[in-house]
Amino acid sequence: MQEALGFTGDQVDGSIGPETVAAADRFDARTLVNKLADRQTAYYRSLANFSIFGIGWLRRTGARRDAALAMMQTETTVAA
């Protein structure tokens, strides 16, 4: 998540603390969801077992992305 938010070097410590949460709050949520899904997709494609399990991994990643984006759409619709 930190890398998707633009953190680099020592800023990427794997701990989701106040600085990471503050950065996420300032970031466009749809863009963040897409960046996280894109990073996960790239990671899965880099794995040796991708040819065996990749279709399922990508299907689940896409489903999570779609669900997160749909929740945002629902939230926006309810708020309006």
Short mmCIF file of N, CA and C in Angstrom, two decimals:
data_model
loop_
_atom_site.label_atom_id
_atom_site.label_comp_id
_atom_site.label_asym_id
_atom_site.label_seq_id
_atom_site.Cartn_x
_atom_site.Cartn_y
_atom_site.Cartn_z
N MET A 1 0.83 -1.19 0.00
CA MET A 1 0.00 0.00 0.00
C MET A 1 0.87 1.25 0.00
N GLN A 2 1.94 1.23 0.81
CA GLN A 2 2.81 2.40 0.89
C GLN A 2 3.42 2.73 -0.47
N GLU A 3 3.86 1.73 -1.20
CA GLU A 3 4.43 1.98 -2.52
C GLU A 3 3.37 2.51 -3.48
N ALA A 4 2.17 1.97 -3.40
CA ALA A 4 1.07 2.46 -4.26
C ALA A 4 0.74 3.92 -3.95
N LEU A 5 0.98 4.33 -2.70
CA LEU A 5 0.73 5.72 -2.30
C LEU A 5 1.89 6.64 -2.67
N GLY A 6 2.98 6.06 -3.18
CA GLY A 6 4.12 6.87 -3.61
C GLY A 6 5.27 6.92 -2.62
N PHE A 7 5.19 6.15 -1.54
CA PHE A 7 6.30 6.11 -0.59
C PHE A 7 7.48 5.41 -1.25
N THR A 8 8.68 5.80 -0.88
CA THR A 8 9.88 5.20 -1.45
C THR A 8 10.91 4.93 -0.35
N GLY A 9 11.88 4.11 -0.68
CA GLY A 9 13.01 3.86 0.22
C GLY A 9 12.60 3.48 1.63
N ASP A 10 13.19 4.20 2.60
CA ASP A 10 12.93 3.91 4.02
C ASP A 10 11.50 4.23 4.44
N GLN A 11 10.78 4.99 3.63
CA GLN A 11 9.38 5.28 3.94
C GLN A 11 8.52 4.02 3.89
N VAL A 12 8.97 3.05 3.09
CA VAL A 12 8.24 1.79 2.94
C VAL A 12 8.72 0.85 4.05
N ASP A 13 7.95 0.81 5.14
CA ASP A 13 8.35 -0.01 6.28
C ASP A 13 7.37 -1.13 6.57
N GLY A 14 6.29 -1.22 5.78
CA GLY A 14 5.32 -2.28 5.96
C GLY A 14 4.36 -2.07 7.12
N SER A 15 4.46 -0.95 7.77
CA SER A 15 3.60 -0.64 8.90
C SER A 15 2.58 0.41 8.49
N ILE A 16 1.32 0.07 8.64
CA ILE A 16 0.26 1.02 8.28
C ILE A 16 -0.05 1.86 9.52
N GLY A 17 0.71 2.94 9.65
CA GLY A 17 0.57 3.83 10.78
C GLY A 17 -0.06 5.15 10.37
N PRO A 18 0.07 6.16 11.21
CA PRO A 18 -0.59 7.45 10.96
C PRO A 18 -0.18 8.11 9.64
N GLU A 19 1.09 8.01 9.26
CA GLU A 19 1.54 8.64 8.01
C GLU A 19 0.91 7.96 6.79
N THR A 20 0.85 6.64 6.83
CA THR A 20 0.25 5.90 5.72
C THR A 20 -1.24 6.18 5.64
N VAL A 21 -1.91 6.18 6.77
CA VAL A 21 -3.35 6.45 6.79
C VAL A 21 -3.63 7.86 6.29
N ALA A 22 -2.82 8.83 6.71
CA ALA A 22 -3.00 10.21 6.26
C ALA A 22 -2.80 10.32 4.74
N ALA A 23 -1.79 9.63 4.23
CA ALA A 23 -1.55 9.65 2.78
C ALA A 23 -2.72 9.01 2.04
N ALA A 24 -3.25 7.91 2.56
CA ALA A 24 -4.38 7.25 1.93
C ALA A 24 -5.61 8.15 1.94
N ASP A 25 -5.80 8.89 3.02
CA ASP A 25 -6.93 9.81 3.10
C ASP A 25 -6.86 10.91 2.04
N ARG A 26 -5.65 11.31 1.67
CA ARG A 26 -5.47 12.37 0.66
C ARG A 26 -5.53 11.83 -0.76
N PHE A 27 -5.43 10.53 -0.92
CA PHE A 27 -5.33 9.88 -2.22
C PHE A 27 -6.73 9.60 -2.76
N ASP A 28 -6.92 9.68 -4.06
CA ASP A 28 -8.19 9.30 -4.67
C ASP A 28 -8.42 7.80 -4.47
N ALA A 29 -9.53 7.45 -3.84
CA ALA A 29 -9.79 6.06 -3.47
C ALA A 29 -9.86 5.13 -4.68
N ARG A 30 -10.49 5.56 -5.75
CA ARG A 30 -10.59 4.71 -6.94
C ARG A 30 -9.21 4.45 -7.54
N THR A 31 -8.40 5.48 -7.57
CA THR A 31 -7.04 5.32 -8.10
C THR A 31 -6.25 4.36 -7.22
N LEU A 32 -6.40 4.48 -5.91
CA LEU A 32 -5.67 3.59 -4.99
C LEU A 32 -6.11 2.14 -5.17
N VAL A 33 -7.40 1.90 -5.27
CA VAL A 33 -7.89 0.54 -5.47
C VAL A 33 -7.30 -0.03 -6.76
N ASN A 34 -7.31 0.75 -7.83
CA ASN A 34 -6.76 0.28 -9.10
C ASN A 34 -5.26 0.04 -9.03
N LYS A 35 -4.54 0.93 -8.36
CA LYS A 35 -3.09 0.74 -8.22
C LYS A 35 -2.77 -0.53 -7.43
N LEU A 36 -3.50 -0.75 -6.34
CA LEU A 36 -3.26 -1.95 -5.54
C LEU A 36 -3.55 -3.21 -6.34
N ALA A 37 -4.64 -3.22 -7.09
CA ALA A 37 -4.98 -4.38 -7.91
C ALA A 37 -3.94 -4.58 -9.02
N ASP A 38 -3.47 -3.50 -9.61
CA ASP A 38 -2.45 -3.60 -10.66
C ASP A 38 -1.14 -4.15 -10.10
N ARG A 39 -0.78 -3.71 -8.90
CA ARG A 39 0.45 -4.22 -8.27
C ARG A 39 0.32 -5.70 -7.94
N GLN A 40 -0.86 -6.10 -7.45
CA GLN A 40 -1.07 -7.50 -7.13
C GLN A 40 -1.03 -8.35 -8.40
N THR A 41 -1.64 -7.86 -9.47
CA THR A 41 -1.61 -8.56 -10.75
C THR A 41 -0.17 -8.74 -11.23
N ALA A 42 0.62 -7.69 -11.17
CA ALA A 42 2.02 -7.78 -11.60
C ALA A 42 2.79 -8.79 -10.76
N TYR A 43 2.53 -8.77 -9.45
CA TYR A 43 3.20 -9.74 -8.56
C TYR A 43 2.83 -11.16 -8.96
N TYR A 44 1.53 -11.43 -9.12
CA TYR A 44 1.12 -12.78 -9.50
C TYR A 44 1.75 -13.21 -10.81
N ARG A 45 1.80 -12.30 -11.78
CA ARG A 45 2.39 -12.64 -13.08
C ARG A 45 3.88 -12.97 -12.97
N SER A 46 4.54 -12.46 -11.93
CA SER A 46 5.97 -12.71 -11.76
C SER A 46 6.27 -14.07 -11.12
N LEU A 47 5.26 -14.73 -10.59
CA LEU A 47 5.48 -15.99 -9.87
C LEU A 47 5.63 -17.17 -10.82
N ALA A 48 6.46 -18.11 -10.44
CA ALA A 48 6.72 -19.29 -11.27
C ALA A 48 5.45 -20.12 -11.49
N ASN A 49 4.55 -20.14 -10.53
CA ASN A 49 3.33 -20.95 -10.64
C ASN A 49 2.19 -20.22 -11.36
N PHE A 50 2.48 -19.07 -11.95
CA PHE A 50 1.42 -18.31 -12.61
C PHE A 50 0.73 -19.14 -13.69
N SER A 51 1.48 -19.92 -14.44
CA SER A 51 0.88 -20.70 -15.53
C SER A 51 -0.12 -21.73 -14.99
N ILE A 52 0.03 -22.12 -13.75
CA ILE A 52 -0.87 -23.11 -13.15
C ILE A 52 -2.06 -22.43 -12.47
N PHE A 53 -1.78 -21.42 -11.67
CA PHE A 53 -2.81 -20.81 -10.82
C PHE A 53 -3.24 -19.40 -11.25
N GLY A 54 -2.57 -18.85 -12.24
CA GLY A 54 -2.75 -17.44 -12.60
C GLY A 54 -4.16 -17.02 -12.94
N ILE A 55 -4.89 -17.84 -13.69
CA ILE A 55 -6.24 -17.44 -14.08
C ILE A 55 -7.11 -17.22 -12.85
N GLY A 56 -7.02 -18.10 -11.88
CA GLY A 56 -7.79 -17.95 -10.64
C GLY A 56 -7.35 -16.74 -9.84
N TRP A 57 -6.04 -16.55 -9.73
CA TRP A 57 -5.52 -15.40 -8.99
C TRP A 57 -6.02 -14.10 -9.60
N LEU A 58 -5.94 -14.01 -10.92
CA LEU A 58 -6.37 -12.78 -11.59
C LEU A 58 -7.88 -12.59 -11.50
N ARG A 59 -8.62 -13.69 -11.56
CA ARG A 59 -10.07 -13.59 -11.43
C ARG A 59 -10.44 -13.04 -10.05
N ARG A 60 -9.81 -13.56 -9.00
CA ARG A 60 -10.10 -13.07 -7.65
C ARG A 60 -9.65 -11.62 -7.47
N THR A 61 -8.50 -11.27 -8.03
CA THR A 61 -8.03 -9.89 -7.94
C THR A 61 -9.02 -8.95 -8.63
N GLY A 62 -9.47 -9.33 -9.80
CA GLY A 62 -10.46 -8.52 -10.52
C GLY A 62 -11.77 -8.41 -9.76
N ALA A 63 -12.18 -9.51 -9.15
CA ALA A 63 -13.43 -9.49 -8.38
C ALA A 63 -13.31 -8.56 -7.17
N ARG A 64 -12.14 -8.58 -6.51
CA ARG A 64 -11.94 -7.67 -5.36
C ARG A 64 -11.94 -6.22 -5.82
N ARG A 65 -11.27 -5.96 -6.93
CA ARG A 65 -11.25 -4.59 -7.47
C ARG A 65 -12.67 -4.14 -7.79
N ASP A 66 -13.41 -4.98 -8.50
CA ASP A 66 -14.78 -4.63 -8.88
C ASP A 66 -15.66 -4.42 -7.66
N ALA A 67 -15.51 -5.26 -6.64
CA ALA A 67 -16.32 -5.12 -5.42
C ALA A 67 -15.98 -3.82 -4.71
N ALA A 68 -14.71 -3.49 -4.61
CA ALA A 68 -14.31 -2.25 -3.94
C ALA A 68 -14.85 -1.03 -4.69
N LEU A 69 -14.73 -1.05 -6.01
CA LEU A 69 -15.24 0.08 -6.80
C LEU A 69 -16.76 0.17 -6.71
N ALA A 70 -17.43 -0.97 -6.68
CA ALA A 70 -18.90 -0.97 -6.55
C ALA A 70 -19.31 -0.41 -5.20
N MET A 71 -18.56 -0.74 -4.14
CA MET A 71 -18.88 -0.20 -2.82
C MET A 71 -18.75 1.32 -2.82
N MET A 72 -17.75 1.82 -3.51
CA MET A 72 -17.58 3.27 -3.59
C MET A 72 -18.73 3.90 -4.36
N GLN A 73 -19.16 3.25 -5.42
CA GLN A 73 -20.29 3.75 -6.21
C GLN A 73 -21.55 3.76 -5.39
N THR A 74 -21.78 2.69 -4.62
CA THR A 74 -22.95 2.61 -3.77
C THR A 74 -22.91 3.70 -2.70
N GLU A 75 -21.74 3.91 -2.12
CA GLU A 75 -21.59 4.95 -1.10
C GLU A 75 -21.89 6.32 -1.69
N THR A 76 -21.41 6.58 -2.90
CA THR A 76 -21.65 7.86 -3.55
C THR A 76 -23.13 8.03 -3.86
N THR A 77 -23.78 6.97 -4.32
CA THR A 77 -25.20 7.03 -4.65
C THR A 77 -26.05 7.27 -3.39
N VAL A 78 -25.72 6.60 -2.31
CA VAL A 78 -26.46 6.75 -1.06
C VAL A 78 -26.29 8.15 -0.50
N ALA A 79 -25.09 8.70 -0.63
CA ALA A 79 -24.81 10.04 -0.10
C ALA A 79 -25.55 11.13 -0.88
N ALA A 80 -25.83 10.86 -2.14
CA ALA A 80 -26.47 11.88 -2.99
C ALA A 80 -27.92 12.00 -2.74
#
